[in-house]
């Protein structure tokens, strides 16, 4: 029952949206900045950051959340990335007709340097952060940029949520307490040895105590608990859990190990990328993740059903924001908005009582 405009966002009439929007959230297409793309940035017709900034300028939401690939922060894009952030900070300072973006950037820099009253122009307090989804309990090493902004007159105080999971804690659970293997009923003879590269990385306090304030990274084995091998008959009871043949390993595309978070799932323009969407099984052989397994690696609840072909479903999943990470970010933004609103209500009462 949600209203859906299934078309080019640049053709949408933002005036149809009610005023006083709390949150605008979106992910402009990543292809202009992706490591696997043509790296055209502002020269790519798929660059939708201008459309995103237009929407913020017209709607003036109390807050916004934008997600994109790590490539956005590459040194070759640094000037354009700064341009994006400054436009988000000062959306009312729009680009003039026929004005080159570098000239617009100079005007924005001048505005930033002058430190004018930003609340009068509906400016935004903007924070950009590079995060690894595995640090927030997602069973996948997925680095993404989040850009979060609050309208200056809202008075919200916000910082990106602290990581809740860690590699050191996973190492401790696997090779110090061995709780990990016991929980998964892995016989001692079948347990791998601690990789040499991990031996010097575990802090001594974890070795001594085996406990920290964080939880262990969630692994592929953790994520797939309860799902049968897709080649078995009982796999038919699980939607989107169908075996796909043809997986092959080759240099640089060797699949994801069972006992670490998965590699970053990719969307791919021409079918499904092999190495990023394969599992290395206990016997060392590889097979493709099913759609259901991939959905779990993106922390989708099992109630999500994906329609369409295998490649189309995998493209949707590969382009998605991990659900649990999105929830963490959105909840923190909502909390800051609520706190700011309560503060605005209470301050007049305090002044009246004085």
PDB file of N, CA, C and O in Angstrom, residues 10 36 39 70 76 87 97 148 176 193-194 222 247 262 282 309 352:
ATOM      1  N   UNK A  10      14.366  12.124 -11.221  1.00  0.00           N
ATOM      2  CA  UNK A  10      14.438  13.513 -11.681  1.00  0.00           C
ATOM      3  C   UNK A  10      13.116  14.005 -12.257  1.00  0.00           C
ATOM      4  O   UNK A  10      12.934  15.204 -12.486  1.00  0.00           O
ATOM      5  N   UNK A  36      34.746  -1.206  -9.803  1.00  0.00           N
ATOM      6  CA  UNK A  36      34.557  -1.991 -11.009  1.00  0.00           C
ATOM      7  C   UNK A  36      33.959  -1.216 -12.166  1.00  0.00           C
ATOM      8  O   UNK A  36      33.743  -1.763 -13.239  1.00  0.00           O
ATOM      9  N   UNK A  39      34.623   4.915 -13.438  1.00  0.00           N
ATOM     10  CA  UNK A  39      35.205   5.959 -12.593  1.00  0.00           C
ATOM     11  C   UNK A  39      35.012   7.355 -13.199  1.00  0.00           C
ATOM     12  O   UNK A  39      35.904   8.193 -13.153  1.00  0.00           O
ATOM     13  N   UNK A  70      32.621   2.533  -1.024  1.00  0.00           N
ATOM     14  CA  UNK A  70      33.862   3.084  -0.503  1.00  0.00           C
ATOM     15  C   UNK A  70      34.626   3.891  -1.562  1.00  0.00           C
ATOM     16  O   UNK A  70      35.333   4.840  -1.240  1.00  0.00           O
ATOM     17  N   UNK A  76      41.227  10.086  -6.063  1.00  0.00           N
ATOM     18  CA  UNK A  76      40.946  10.678  -7.371  1.00  0.00           C
ATOM     19  C   UNK A  76      39.599  11.400  -7.399  1.00  0.00           C
ATOM     20  O   UNK A  76      39.347  12.228  -8.278  1.00  0.00           O
ATOM     21  N   UNK A  87      27.632  20.694  -0.800  1.00  0.00           N
ATOM     22  CA  UNK A  87      26.277  20.905  -1.312  1.00  0.00           C
ATOM     23  C   UNK A  87      25.236  20.395  -0.312  1.00  0.00           C
ATOM     24  O   UNK A  87      24.172  21.008  -0.140  1.00  0.00           O
ATOM     25  N   UNK A  97      22.705  28.573 -13.405  1.00  0.00           N
ATOM     26  CA  UNK A  97      22.615  28.106 -14.774  1.00  0.00           C
ATOM     27  C   UNK A  97      23.941  28.347 -15.499  1.00  0.00           C
ATOM     28  O   UNK A  97      24.524  29.433 -15.430  1.00  0.00           O
ATOM     29  N   UNK A 148      25.365  11.345   6.790  1.00  0.00           N
ATOM     30  CA  UNK A 148      24.183  11.639   7.597  1.00  0.00           C
ATOM     31  C   UNK A 148      24.161  13.127   7.902  1.00  0.00           C
ATOM     32  O   UNK A 148      25.182  13.711   8.275  1.00  0.00           O
ATOM     33  N   UNK A 176      40.792 -19.423  21.424  1.00  0.00           N
ATOM     34  CA  UNK A 176      41.150 -19.284  22.839  1.00  0.00           C
ATOM     35  C   UNK A 176      40.134 -20.025  23.696  1.00  0.00           C
ATOM     36  O   UNK A 176      40.455 -21.004  24.364  1.00  0.00           O
ATOM     37  N   UNK A 193      43.637 -24.872  12.202  1.00  0.00           N
ATOM     38  CA  UNK A 193      44.563 -24.194  13.096  1.00  0.00           C
ATOM     39  C   UNK A 193      44.432 -22.686  12.934  1.00  0.00           C
ATOM     40  O   UNK A 193      43.986 -22.186  11.905  1.00  0.00           O
ATOM     41  N   UNK A 194      44.820 -21.966  13.981  1.00  0.00           N
ATOM     42  CA  UNK A 194      44.769 -20.512  13.897  1.00  0.00           C
ATOM     43  C   UNK A 194      45.704 -20.030  12.797  1.00  0.00           C
ATOM     44  O   UNK A 194      46.879 -20.398  12.777  1.00  0.00           O
ATOM     45  N   UNK A 222      27.849 -19.094  10.894  1.00  0.00           N
ATOM     46  CA  UNK A 222      26.804 -18.579  11.791  1.00  0.00           C
ATOM     47  C   UNK A 222      25.539 -18.229  11.011  1.00  0.00           C
ATOM     48  O   UNK A 222      24.423 -18.539  11.432  1.00  0.00           O
ATOM     49  N   UNK A 247      29.791 -23.273 -10.410  1.00  0.00           N
ATOM     50  CA  UNK A 247      30.766 -22.462  -9.678  1.00  0.00           C
ATOM     51  C   UNK A 247      32.183 -22.976  -9.921  1.00  0.00           C
ATOM     52  O   UNK A 247      32.433 -24.178  -9.857  1.00  0.00           O
ATOM     53  N   UNK A 262      31.560 -13.195   5.127  1.00  0.00           N
ATOM     54  CA  UNK A 262      31.703 -13.371   3.680  1.00  0.00           C
ATOM     55  C   UNK A 262      32.383 -12.173   3.046  1.00  0.00           C
ATOM     56  O   UNK A 262      32.439 -11.088   3.608  1.00  0.00           O
ATOM     57  N   UNK A 282      33.542 -27.113   3.526  1.00  0.00           N
ATOM     58  CA  UNK A 282      34.490 -27.793   4.421  1.00  0.00           C
ATOM     59  C   UNK A 282      35.471 -28.669   3.660  1.00  0.00           C
ATOM     60  O   UNK A 282      36.626 -28.841   4.065  1.00  0.00           O
ATOM     61  N   UNK A 309      14.519 -14.087 -11.743  1.00  0.00           N
ATOM     62  CA  UNK A 309      15.586 -15.054 -11.990  1.00  0.00           C
ATOM     63  C   UNK A 309      16.649 -14.997 -10.906  1.00  0.00           C
ATOM     64  O   UNK A 309      16.700 -14.069 -10.092  1.00  0.00           O
ATOM     65  N   UNK A 352      10.448  29.431  31.605  1.00  0.00           N
ATOM     66  CA  UNK A 352       9.266  29.975  32.279  1.00  0.00           C
ATOM     67  C   UNK A 352       9.362  29.790  33.791  1.00  0.00           C
ATOM     68  O   UNK A 352       8.944  30.647  34.570  1.00  0.00           O
TER      69      UNK A 352
END
